[in-house]
Amino acid sequence: MPKPPQKSSSTARVGRTVPHVMPVVAMALVVVLLGAFLWLLQRNERDEEALALIKDALWVEQNLHFQLASDEDKLERLAETLGRTEGDLRQFVAMARLVVNTNPAIERVLWLDAQGRTLLAEPPLPGTGGPEGAGHRADDSQSGGPDRNDAVRIARSSGLRAYGAPYRIDATDRGFDAAFPLFRDGVFAGTLVGVFSFEAMLTHHVPWWFAQRYQLEVIDATGTVLGAKSRMSVPGSMAGPAPDPARSHVIPFDPPGHGLALVATAYPSDSNVTRTVLVAAIFALTGSALWSLWSLRRHIAGRLRAEEALREEHAFRKAMEDSLTVGMRARDLEGRITYVNPAFCRMVGLEPEDLIGRGPPAPYWLPEEIDRAEAAFQDVLAGRAPESGLEMRFQRANGERFDALIYEAPLIDANGRQTGWMGSVLDITERKRAEELAHQQQERLQQTSRLITMGEMASTLAHELNQPLSAIASYCTGCLNRLRSDHCDTQEVAAALEKLAAQAKRAGLVVRRIHDFVRKRNPKVAPCSLAGVLEDCVGLAGSDAARLGVRVELDAPPDLPPVTGDRILLQQVVLNLMRNGIEAMARTPRPDRRLIVTVRQTGTDGDRVLLTEIRDHGCGISPEVADRLFSPFFTTKREGMGMGLNICRSIVEHHRGRLWFETVAEGEVPEAAGARFLFTLPVQAQTPDRPPNQMPDHTAEAAE
Ligand code: ADP
């Protein structure tokens, strides 16, 4: 498959990334805009607060001036009154007391004479007791009071009110003097001085709401606070945060002048705290929204990865499923088909849509086998499907029939629940046909083999019987001659007849042996003498050997223990090996055509065996022949069947023995070239031993 161009894959990646990035960008924009909006809001609010501060400060300054002006008016009227009237001290005291009592900002009223000496003070100056009027006469300048000369002098010279520099009235309070000149008949007659207290002025003339919002201070040119009003001084108000020095407004306090100024400093407003909390909450919420977006993105990425893996897995499974030659068919618990793979569809020649959802009877069941198929179907649903599979015959859509081998297994879902049955269906038509063919061939081969053996036996029989029959015939002739002659010697005739009977017996034995060999019979397991078996075989193969000029030498010690087995089958083994050896020497020079049959006892006490060796001096066994020697139907002979060695090995192994061969290369030991076939048989134990393995029928039959 050609690889898609790089560009399109990166475009696809970008296309996939954009939807992920968009919400994050939008969220970031929201945060930025929110921040800008809040900043603008705050700046606006600051500006408004600054404006309000200026307005409020101006308002309070005007209010103070208004109050001051009103107080001064009263003092001025008092001064005018004093100027008009002759010095009635009692009246002055009464008027001064009224002024002081009704104007809280005025701390004291003083009457100074033209020389600046205090004539009267209301209320009286501290430390100047005595009768009414006398106490008022105290001169505080002389008793260490403030120097009022400047204000008095200015008032006198200007004829207008004048203000003195601020000074300390008592331990806690500070104030200033307002001097009013007294003229009597146009002549300067003294000064009326009003002592104003900053503390009292602020306390009484600054409203509570102003003090709630601002701290108001009166400061001098050096910045020293002369009087102040704040939240703390408003009764019942709670102590809050300190005023914000960055938000203050200074207004010159003139009059009284002398560098005095009013400083209004705003307290941080509650809305600031609320807004801070709000902003923090908004940012926290935005942060959490961003975090959820991020985790959502991770989640989506994880899902996408899982989907991708699932798609790959699906594609892999689909490819696997399509490449299967085994038909797969899933059924639900009611037996309706829920899934079929392409191989199954090919098998039955139907499309998936013709099959899915179908219950019994299935369209591929044979009409005449509906009952059997139904029974098998019920068995599957009941969980009784045979584990070794079930053979059925099905019919394709075109009417063609085929053999199927079906394995059923429960279909378990992800939760471990059974949801139905999964059947795998194998088309075994070809296999069955091949098996049938092989079976038929085997039968034919066995038949042929038997016929060949029969032919061989017939020739052997003819050859074997020839000698005893000739002997019988000659003995018969001799006896008849004797009987017909005049002088018949009965002794001689009897001896001849005995020999005749022996020959007849021998002929009978030959016939029996051949009969035994070709008769169809079951293996008879019994203790038998291996030497006897070998002798029989030497006798039976004698005619073949003689025909081909082979000398057969048997070397068997007389005291060999018996083995357990079927004599006839063992004869078959030896005879086959001898015949192979004889035939292998067809090209050997005549004098060297020797077949040596040896038997020896070997092995330890507990595991004693008789080792038989059939040694020829024939062509030997080439490596390529050696590999296939024991394969069924392998032969190098024109009329051979290739079953002999295979059957021999089966027989020996079923007698718990072993059969093998060894070959000697001609170049190495020329006089010993040829092949050696060896087999072992366990010696029969003293106690009754386990019989040799049961011969499989086909081996026994093939052997026979
Ligand atoms: P068959 O005798 O019918 O060919 P066997 O199974 O007895 O079947 O032998 C298979 C083959 O093994 C023979 O065709 C022959 O090529 C080879 N073979 C068997 N015995 C000998 C032997 N003694 N020397 C050489 N070749 C042998």
XYZ file of C-alpha atoms and ligand atoms in Angstrom:
731
model
C 0.000 0.000 0.000
C 1.555 3.353 -0.936
C 2.368 5.569 2.013
C 0.155 8.685 2.187
C 2.087 11.895 1.581
C 3.587 13.468 4.719
C 1.720 16.710 4.135
C -1.712 15.164 4.347
C -0.857 13.321 7.573
C 0.423 16.532 9.176
C -2.691 18.342 7.934
C -4.808 15.650 9.516
C -2.850 16.026 12.744
C -3.391 19.804 12.682
C -7.064 19.199 11.924
C -7.269 16.932 14.953
C -5.348 19.370 17.190
C -7.361 22.523 16.349
C -10.565 21.448 18.144
C -8.444 20.618 21.210
C -6.623 23.963 21.226
C -9.701 26.119 20.543
C -11.309 25.873 24.006
C -7.963 26.564 25.690
C -7.391 29.647 23.525
C -10.966 30.808 24.145
C -10.527 30.274 27.866
C -7.225 32.154 27.880
C -8.921 35.020 25.982
C -11.732 35.052 28.529
C -9.162 35.277 31.330
C -7.305 38.124 29.603
C -10.509 40.037 28.828
C -11.768 39.481 32.334
C -8.499 40.764 33.730
C -8.643 43.837 31.468
C -12.261 44.443 32.393
C -11.527 44.191 36.108
C -8.506 46.459 35.734
C -10.610 49.065 33.926
C -13.331 48.706 36.507
C -10.862 49.198 39.303
C -9.258 52.198 37.605
C -12.663 53.715 37.066
C -13.574 53.123 40.640
C -10.271 54.647 41.789
C -10.935 57.718 39.686
C -14.425 57.986 41.065
C -13.163 57.558 44.596
C -10.470 60.208 44.046
C -13.114 62.563 42.671
C -15.404 61.846 45.571
C -12.509 62.430 47.968
C -11.780 65.836 46.451
C -15.451 66.739 46.429
C -15.967 65.619 50.011
C -12.761 67.343 51.169
C -13.822 70.606 49.492
C -17.246 70.245 50.960
C -15.927 69.760 54.483
C -13.496 72.637 54.066
C -16.352 74.869 52.989
C -18.437 73.663 55.857
C -15.661 74.454 58.309
C -15.212 77.894 56.765
C -18.904 78.470 56.936
C -18.981 77.521 60.613
C -15.857 79.568 61.288
C -17.384 82.535 59.531
C -20.573 82.143 61.516
C -18.616 81.956 64.810
C -16.541 84.967 63.816
C -19.659 86.917 63.014
C -20.886 86.347 66.521
C -17.550 87.389 68.009
C -17.518 90.425 65.763
C -20.936 91.447 66.961
C -19.722 90.993 70.519
C -16.730 93.175 69.721
C -18.989 95.847 68.235
C -21.148 95.715 71.317
C -18.101 96.153 73.530
C -16.947 99.102 71.417
C -20.287 100.826 71.681
C -20.897 100.382 75.395
C -18.817 101.547 78.355
C -17.109 98.637 80.014
C -19.964 96.767 81.710
C -18.058 93.719 82.720
C -21.058 91.757 83.894
C -22.772 92.161 80.537
C -19.644 91.155 78.676
C -19.287 88.025 80.730
C -22.894 87.080 80.088
C -22.563 87.705 76.351
C -19.238 85.921 76.139
C -20.613 82.890 78.003
C -23.526 82.759 75.585
C -21.166 82.834 72.625
C -18.923 80.131 74.084
C -21.829 77.922 75.041
C -23.624 78.187 71.729
C -20.527 77.773 69.534
C -18.625 74.640 70.502
C -15.640 75.516 68.295
C -14.980 78.609 70.420
C -13.060 77.510 73.442
C -12.748 80.869 75.147
C -13.370 84.556 74.621
C -10.846 87.104 75.845
C -11.060 90.862 76.164
C -7.711 92.604 75.920
C -7.142 96.298 76.606
C -5.349 98.585 74.229
C -2.033 97.479 75.668
C -2.786 93.859 75.090
C -3.450 92.938 78.708
C -6.283 90.521 79.370
C -9.154 92.309 80.979
C -11.593 89.463 80.974
C -11.685 85.793 79.981
C -14.743 83.623 79.608
C -14.460 80.937 80.712
C -11.865 82.070 83.199
C -8.277 81.126 82.580
C -7.083 78.168 84.672
C -5.359 79.126 87.928
C -7.209 82.498 88.209
C -9.991 81.878 90.805
C -11.767 84.644 92.920
C -15.108 86.501 92.815
C -17.074 86.743 89.574
C -15.339 89.148 87.267
C -12.125 89.060 89.217
C -11.270 85.566 87.850
C -12.003 86.745 84.340
C -9.443 89.444 84.676
C -6.482 87.159 84.626
C -3.688 87.897 82.193
C -2.635 84.599 80.671
C 0.189 86.195 78.703
C 1.715 87.153 81.920
C 0.951 83.778 83.458
C 2.867 81.922 80.683
C -0.044 81.776 78.091
C 0.310 82.076 74.330
C 1.772 85.144 72.689
C -1.132 86.881 70.998
C 0.742 90.027 70.155
C 1.002 89.283 66.457
C -2.699 88.762 65.965
C -3.574 91.696 68.222
C -1.100 93.962 66.480
C -2.352 93.015 63.057
C -5.960 93.504 64.147
C -5.116 96.857 65.655
C -3.154 98.096 62.715
C -5.521 96.794 60.085
C -8.706 97.427 61.997
C -9.821 93.991 60.747
C -9.981 90.564 62.278
C -6.682 88.735 62.358
C -5.658 85.169 63.016
C -2.877 84.016 65.256
C -0.512 81.064 64.715
C -1.712 77.752 66.092
C -0.648 76.884 69.590
C -1.238 74.347 72.350
C -4.376 75.234 74.296
C -3.949 72.483 76.874
C -2.311 69.097 77.197
C -4.451 67.502 74.491
C -5.892 70.275 72.443
C -4.527 72.830 70.054
C -6.129 75.869 68.608
C -5.707 79.384 67.245
C -6.821 82.918 68.071
C -9.083 85.175 66.048
C -8.523 88.802 67.101
C -11.166 91.523 66.554
C -10.181 95.205 67.177
C -12.410 97.311 69.457
C -12.870 100.897 68.485
C -14.630 103.311 70.726
C -15.397 106.578 69.079
C -12.876 105.747 66.384
C -10.130 105.107 68.927
C -8.590 101.722 69.406
C -9.825 100.519 72.775
C -8.654 96.944 72.895
C -9.079 93.547 71.238
C -11.622 90.780 71.475
C -9.955 87.387 71.043
C -11.809 84.188 70.269
C -9.851 81.042 71.016
C -10.809 78.297 68.566
C -10.112 74.623 69.294
C -9.265 72.405 66.299
C -10.499 69.328 68.117
C -13.850 70.908 68.958
C -14.147 72.396 65.495
C -13.618 68.987 63.847
C -15.763 67.152 66.384
C -18.745 69.384 65.928
C -18.527 70.588 62.349
C -17.440 67.430 60.512
C -20.427 65.094 60.029
C -20.240 61.434 61.087
C -20.627 60.069 57.566
C -17.512 61.983 56.524
C -15.590 60.501 59.425
C -16.794 57.042 58.399
C -15.245 57.411 54.974
C -12.249 59.644 55.675
C -9.825 60.555 58.347
C -9.649 64.346 58.528
C -6.602 66.013 60.041
C -5.517 69.587 60.521
C -1.760 69.899 60.037
C 0.625 72.802 60.283
C 3.377 73.739 57.862
C 5.726 71.229 59.458
C 3.194 68.422 59.049
C 2.404 68.191 62.740
C -1.140 67.042 63.341
C -3.025 69.665 65.327
C -6.404 68.009 65.345
C -8.057 64.996 63.745
C -11.342 63.236 63.309
C -11.512 59.608 62.310
C -13.762 56.563 62.578
C -12.423 55.925 66.028
C -13.742 59.194 67.248
C -17.284 58.438 66.026
C -19.179 56.757 68.844
C -20.477 53.283 68.022
C -18.341 52.769 64.918
C -16.154 49.708 64.605
C -12.418 49.800 64.314
C -11.598 48.989 60.689
C -8.571 49.001 58.490
C -6.192 51.968 58.623
C -6.726 54.792 56.087
C -4.945 54.435 52.779
C -2.225 57.168 52.641
C -2.185 56.885 48.846
C -5.703 58.204 48.692
C -5.598 61.552 50.474
C -6.340 65.141 49.542
C -4.812 68.255 51.091
C -6.595 71.615 51.113
C -5.037 74.775 52.615
C -6.991 75.834 55.686
C -7.058 79.560 55.215
C -8.309 81.278 57.263
C -6.855 80.818 59.758
C -3.812 80.394 57.386
C -0.316 80.201 58.854
C 0.372 77.187 56.629
C -2.451 75.184 58.101
C -3.982 72.530 55.892
C -6.815 70.013 55.964
C -5.857 66.474 55.028
C -8.642 64.038 54.142
C -7.466 60.437 53.855
C -9.889 57.770 52.600
C -10.422 54.459 54.310
C -10.310 51.394 52.154
C -13.904 50.784 51.119
C -15.678 47.500 51.795
C -16.352 47.163 48.103
C -12.587 46.749 47.645
C -12.573 43.672 49.835
C -15.691 42.281 48.142
C -14.182 42.935 44.757
C -10.914 41.277 45.744
C -12.843 38.232 46.923
C -14.890 38.298 43.716
C -11.816 38.594 41.525
C -10.116 35.800 43.430
C -13.231 33.652 43.013
C -13.407 34.434 39.291
C -9.754 33.536 38.828
C -10.137 30.406 40.904
C -13.158 29.399 38.826
C -11.326 30.157 35.603
C -8.375 28.150 36.865
C -10.587 25.220 37.715
C -12.319 25.532 34.317
C -8.905 25.473 32.639
C -7.881 22.494 34.718
C -11.090 20.646 33.820
C -10.499 21.531 30.179
C -6.998 20.172 30.418
C -8.129 16.962 32.095
C -10.971 16.687 29.564
C -8.411 17.030 26.825
C -6.279 14.319 28.372
C -9.357 12.151 28.685
C -10.271 12.745 25.042
C -6.686 12.058 23.968
C -6.801 8.804 25.950
C -10.100 7.882 24.313
C -8.734 8.688 20.876
C -5.720 6.494 21.551
C -7.993 3.700 22.768
C -10.190 4.116 19.681
C -7.138 3.991 17.441
C -5.931 0.831 19.186
C -9.430 -0.605 18.873
C -9.532 0.203 15.154
C -6.152 -1.456 14.644
C -7.247 -4.444 16.665
C -10.460 -4.615 14.643
C -8.556 -4.416 11.355
C -6.155 -7.091 12.563
C -8.981 -9.359 13.625
C -10.857 -8.717 10.402
C -7.758 -9.632 8.369
C -7.306 -12.722 10.492
C -10.956 -13.611 10.173
C -10.932 -13.140 6.396
C -7.833 -15.296 6.026
C -9.362 -18.148 8.019
C -10.289 -21.255 6.091
C -12.226 -22.568 9.056
C -15.863 -21.488 9.058
C -16.970 -19.650 12.201
C -20.594 -19.383 13.171
C -21.937 -17.819 16.387
C -25.402 -18.493 17.715
C -27.260 -16.898 20.605
C -28.772 -18.869 23.447
C -31.982 -19.381 21.426
C -29.978 -20.797 18.554
C -30.332 -17.873 16.157
C -27.249 -17.170 14.077
C -25.605 -13.926 15.181
C -22.371 -14.053 13.227
C -20.762 -15.904 10.316
C -17.283 -15.399 8.913
C -16.450 -15.263 5.191
C -15.109 -18.841 5.226
C -18.438 -20.155 6.520
C -20.327 -18.159 3.878
C -18.071 -19.607 1.178
C -18.632 -23.084 2.585
C -22.423 -22.932 2.468
C -22.589 -20.587 -0.552
C -24.810 -18.039 1.195
C -24.421 -14.363 2.106
C -24.233 -13.258 5.771
C -27.615 -11.521 5.491
C -29.191 -14.852 4.412
C -27.898 -16.453 7.596
C -27.858 -13.884 10.380
C -30.965 -13.999 12.528
C -31.961 -17.427 11.215
C -32.972 -20.094 13.698
C -33.465 -23.797 12.994
C -33.843 -25.367 10.479
C -30.698 -23.888 8.910
C -30.757 -23.489 5.116
C -27.702 -25.737 4.798
C -29.186 -28.751 6.622
C -29.887 -31.786 4.446
C -33.655 -32.268 3.996
C -33.396 -35.983 4.770
C -31.267 -35.377 7.864
C -33.366 -32.613 9.423
C -34.175 -34.769 12.473
C -30.531 -35.615 13.123
C -29.467 -31.990 12.653
C -32.262 -30.844 14.975
C -31.174 -33.338 17.645
C -27.546 -32.209 17.334
C -28.715 -28.601 17.543
C -30.644 -29.308 20.758
C -27.574 -31.051 22.166
C -25.471 -27.950 21.487
C -27.996 -25.660 23.175
C -28.096 -27.998 26.161
C -24.287 -27.872 26.363
C -23.898 -31.516 25.334
C -21.924 -30.916 22.132
C -19.239 -33.634 21.829
C -15.769 -32.296 22.620
C -14.196 -34.356 19.865
C -16.430 -32.591 17.333
C -19.502 -33.659 15.454
C -19.511 -34.842 11.859
C -22.421 -33.662 9.759
C -23.231 -33.454 6.086
C -24.313 -30.057 4.856
C -25.574 -28.757 1.575
C -24.347 -25.682 -0.262
C -26.783 -23.234 -1.882
C -26.071 -24.851 -5.283
C -27.120 -28.265 -3.925
C -23.568 -29.595 -3.617
C -23.014 -31.558 -0.423
C -20.024 -31.624 1.845
C -18.842 -33.241 5.061
C -18.325 -30.883 7.976
C -16.655 -31.394 11.322
C -18.116 -29.000 13.895
C -16.647 -28.002 17.252
C -18.901 -25.996 19.523
C -17.690 -23.823 22.418
C -19.578 -21.469 24.745
C -19.460 -17.791 23.756
C -18.546 -15.760 26.837
C -18.863 -11.967 26.911
C -16.616 -9.456 28.708
C -18.605 -9.884 31.948
C -18.072 -13.610 31.973
C -21.692 -14.348 30.975
C -22.482 -16.889 28.316
C -24.241 -15.219 25.420
C -24.368 -18.112 23.010
C -22.288 -20.681 21.200
C -19.393 -20.343 18.793
C -19.000 -23.150 16.302
C -15.966 -23.752 14.106
C -16.805 -25.712 10.969
C -14.217 -27.633 8.976
C -14.925 -28.882 5.481
C -13.544 -32.417 5.717
C -14.892 -33.700 2.408
C -11.438 -33.923 0.831
C -9.947 -35.507 3.924
C -12.652 -38.138 4.064
C -12.235 -38.844 0.380
C -8.471 -39.248 0.848
C -9.018 -41.523 3.846
C -11.459 -43.618 1.903
C -9.040 -43.852 -1.006
C -6.182 -44.816 1.296
C -8.372 -47.439 2.926
C -9.310 -48.896 -0.418
C -5.691 -48.896 -1.525
C -4.646 -50.582 1.680
C -7.227 -53.255 1.161
C -6.150 -53.765 -2.418
C -2.539 -53.909 -1.339
C -3.264 -56.432 1.334
C -5.136 -58.495 -1.160
C -2.266 -58.255 -3.629
C 0.225 -59.000 -0.894
C -1.722 -62.056 0.113
C -1.898 -63.200 -3.493
C 1.840 -62.692 -3.937
C 2.527 -64.526 -0.720
C 0.180 -67.266 -1.863
C 2.063 -67.481 -5.143
C 5.350 -67.605 -3.298
C 3.969 -70.192 -0.944
C 2.693 -72.220 -3.834
C 6.134 -72.279 -5.447
C 7.742 -73.026 -2.084
C 5.179 -75.764 -1.553
C 5.910 -77.224 -4.912
C 9.623 -77.090 -4.245
C 9.395 -78.390 -0.703
C 6.993 -81.173 -1.530
C 8.919 -82.227 -4.557
C 11.617 -84.016 -2.589
C 9.474 -85.950 -0.093
C 6.961 -86.806 -2.814
C 9.743 -88.111 -5.081
C 11.107 -90.068 -2.133
C 7.612 -91.402 -1.378
C 7.150 -92.336 -5.006
C 10.505 -94.185 -5.129
C 9.819 -95.954 -1.822
C 6.418 -96.944 -3.158
C 7.954 -98.290 -6.340
C 10.557 -100.254 -4.318
C 7.882 -101.755 -2.067
C 5.691 -102.744 -5.019
C 8.673 -104.337 -6.727
C 9.479 -106.313 -3.600
C 5.834 -107.371 -3.163
C 5.543 -108.487 -6.776
C 8.746 -110.513 -6.642
C 8.649 -114.072 -5.456
C 10.895 -113.710 -2.552
C 9.364 -110.865 -0.705
C 11.237 -109.808 2.402
C 8.619 -108.348 4.689
C 11.338 -106.797 6.866
C 12.685 -104.827 3.953
C 9.191 -103.754 2.852
C 8.343 -102.651 6.371
C 11.555 -100.571 6.573
C 10.789 -98.997 3.201
C 7.230 -98.266 4.276
C 8.514 -96.639 7.479
C 10.760 -94.365 5.440
C 7.832 -93.664 3.148
C 5.671 -92.742 6.142
C 8.433 -90.411 7.429
C 8.590 -88.688 4.057
C 4.789 -88.415 4.003
C 4.921 -86.925 7.489
C 7.547 -84.480 6.362
C 5.392 -83.528 3.383
C 2.443 -83.133 5.727
C 4.529 -80.849 7.956
C 5.544 -78.741 4.973
C 1.924 -78.419 3.937
C 0.912 -77.587 7.525
C 3.630 -74.996 7.875
C 2.639 -73.317 4.655
C -0.997 -73.539 5.640
C -0.263 -72.014 8.995
C 1.594 -69.240 7.342
C -1.088 -68.239 4.896
C -4.098 -68.931 7.142
C -5.926 -65.954 8.494
C -5.624 -66.217 12.233
C -5.166 -64.241 15.426
C -1.691 -64.029 16.948
C -1.032 -66.845 19.394
C 1.324 -65.798 22.157
C 3.244 -68.614 23.785
C 6.816 -69.465 24.878
C 8.734 -70.580 21.834
C 12.254 -71.476 20.871
C 13.845 -68.833 18.713
C 16.388 -71.362 17.431
C 13.467 -73.524 16.250
C 11.929 -70.514 14.479
C 15.256 -69.800 12.775
C 15.620 -73.430 11.704
C 12.120 -73.413 10.201
C 12.937 -70.224 8.324
C 16.214 -71.614 7.009
C 14.223 -74.577 5.759
C 11.508 -72.382 4.222
C 13.958 -70.040 2.523
C 16.110 -72.946 1.424
C 14.571 -73.206 -2.027
C 15.050 -69.464 -2.752
C 18.587 -69.621 -1.469
C 19.346 -72.660 -3.554
C 17.871 -71.025 -6.639
C 20.152 -68.012 -6.237
C 23.158 -70.026 -5.118
C 23.218 -68.583 -1.611
C 24.665 -70.538 1.252
C 22.660 -70.121 4.410
C 24.595 -70.632 7.654
C 22.755 -70.847 10.948
C 24.667 -70.323 14.177
C 22.346 -70.963 17.140
C 23.641 -72.293 20.490
C 21.571 -75.263 21.688
C 20.957 -73.948 25.240
C 19.098 -70.745 24.346
C 16.229 -69.780 26.660
C 12.770 -69.446 25.092
C 11.115 -66.166 24.158
C 7.433 -65.271 24.394
C 5.649 -64.566 21.161
C 3.758 -65.776 18.155
C 5.862 -68.337 16.362
C 4.336 -67.682 12.956
C 4.800 -63.906 13.219
C 8.400 -64.336 14.318
C 8.904 -66.700 11.361
C 7.498 -64.001 9.127
C 10.079 -61.493 10.460
C 13.055 -63.799 10.034
C 11.882 -65.060 6.659
C 11.428 -61.533 5.380
C 14.876 -60.434 6.568
C 16.465 -63.571 5.100
C 14.697 -63.133 1.787
C 15.807 -59.445 1.609
C 19.404 -60.539 2.334
C 19.259 -63.282 -0.307
C 17.836 -60.884 -2.902
C 20.431 -58.201 -2.021
C 23.202 -60.669 -3.026
C 21.959 -61.063 -6.610
C 25.032 -59.227 -7.923
C 27.510 -60.622 -5.421
C 30.038 -63.090 -6.908
C 28.615 -66.578 -6.376
C 31.322 -67.813 -3.974
C 30.631 -64.844 -1.673
C 26.870 -65.307 -1.540
C 26.646 -66.219 2.120
C 23.764 -65.447 4.450
C 24.765 -65.894 8.067
C 22.057 -66.130 10.705
C 23.371 -65.822 14.254
C 21.577 -65.729 17.589
C 23.146 -64.876 20.954
C 22.002 -64.146 24.428
C 23.043 -60.706 25.772
C 22.098 -58.207 28.468
C 22.137 -58.259 32.248
C 20.222 -60.614 34.492
C 17.138 -58.486 34.835
C 17.078 -57.483 31.185
C 18.261 -60.453 29.143
C 17.535 -60.495 25.430
C 18.210 -62.743 22.466
C 20.002 -60.804 19.755
C 19.475 -62.199 16.259
C 21.626 -61.016 13.373
C 20.954 -61.717 9.691
C 24.081 -60.782 7.820
C 24.367 -60.749 4.043
C 27.159 -59.862 1.637
C 24.925 -57.977 -0.757
C 24.756 -54.473 -2.154
C 24.442 -52.809 1.288
C 22.152 -49.911 2.105
C 22.892 -46.495 0.628
C 22.216 -43.435 2.834
C 19.241 -42.291 0.702
C 17.685 -45.768 0.968
C 18.526 -45.911 4.684
C 16.392 -42.833 5.404
C 13.256 -44.405 3.996
C 13.905 -48.053 4.677
C 11.081 -48.519 7.157
C 8.588 -46.259 5.339
C 5.522 -48.122 4.109
C 5.558 -48.887 0.380
C 9.190 -47.990 -0.030
C 10.890 -50.472 -2.303
C 13.759 -50.560 -4.792
C 12.579 -53.828 -6.301
C 10.568 -54.087 -9.483
C 8.013 -56.376 -7.924
C 8.506 -55.351 -4.319
C 5.733 -54.078 -2.077
C 7.842 -52.107 0.398
C 5.775 -53.319 3.365
C 8.101 -56.067 4.643
C 10.437 -54.096 6.905
C 7.650 -51.913 8.186
C 5.621 -54.948 9.225
C 8.742 -56.651 10.678
C 9.489 -53.687 12.892
C 5.877 -53.531 14.090
C 5.967 -57.248 14.943
C 9.282 -56.976 16.821
C 8.189 -53.872 18.708
C 4.942 -55.556 19.692
C 7.085 -58.335 21.136
C 8.840 -55.627 23.172
C 11.951 -55.935 21.054
C 13.868 -53.646 18.743
C 14.748 -53.958 15.050
C 17.526 -52.006 13.318
C 20.157 -52.382 10.648
C 23.830 -51.660 10.179
C 25.666 -51.377 6.945
C 29.329 -51.879 6.133
C 30.864 -49.822 3.346
C 32.493 -51.917 0.699
C 35.646 -49.813 0.569
C 36.401 -50.257 4.234
C 36.067 -54.008 4.647
C 35.545 -55.511 1.174
C 35.069 -59.057 2.303
C 32.515 -57.909 4.899
C 30.455 -55.564 2.634
C 26.677 -55.945 2.849
C 24.043 -55.304 5.473
C 23.329 -56.547 8.938
C 19.765 -56.618 10.196
C 19.493 -57.118 13.947
C 16.603 -57.576 16.269
C 16.233 -58.304 19.950
C 13.542 -60.212 21.798
C 13.278 -60.329 25.569
C 14.035 -63.672 27.136
C 11.002 -65.228 28.802
C 11.256 -64.758 32.577
C 10.970 -67.729 34.940
C 7.814 -66.296 36.444
C 4.982 -65.797 33.963
C 5.827 -62.564 32.222
C 3.539 -59.929 30.833
C 2.513 -61.005 27.313
C 3.873 -58.943 24.459
C 1.859 -55.934 23.445
C -1.396 -56.669 21.728
C -0.875 -56.675 17.992
C -3.074 -54.190 16.208
C -5.380 -55.983 13.848
C -4.052 -54.353 10.728
C -0.457 -55.387 11.598
C -1.514 -58.937 12.264
C -3.542 -59.014 9.119
C -0.807 -57.421 7.082
C 1.649 -59.891 8.577
C -0.574 -62.766 7.592
P 10.400 -55.128 -0.384
O 11.262 -56.267 -0.020
O 9.035 -55.535 -0.854
O 11.048 -54.149 -1.298
P 10.995 -54.299 2.267
O 10.300 -53.394 3.218
O 11.282 -55.651 2.780
O 10.097 -54.350 0.960
O 12.346 -53.654 1.828
C 12.359 -52.306 1.437
C 13.633 -51.979 0.709
O 14.741 -52.037 1.615
C 13.989 -52.951 -0.350
O 13.333 -52.620 -1.577
C 15.491 -52.745 -0.466
O 15.826 -51.679 -1.309
C 15.910 -52.394 0.929
N 16.514 -53.553 1.633
C 15.928 -54.367 2.522
N 16.784 -55.279 2.995
C 17.960 -55.075 2.382
C 19.270 -55.669 2.471
N 19.519 -56.749 3.254
N 20.272 -55.183 1.694
C 20.032 -54.106 0.908
N 18.831 -53.467 0.789
C 17.815 -53.953 1.531
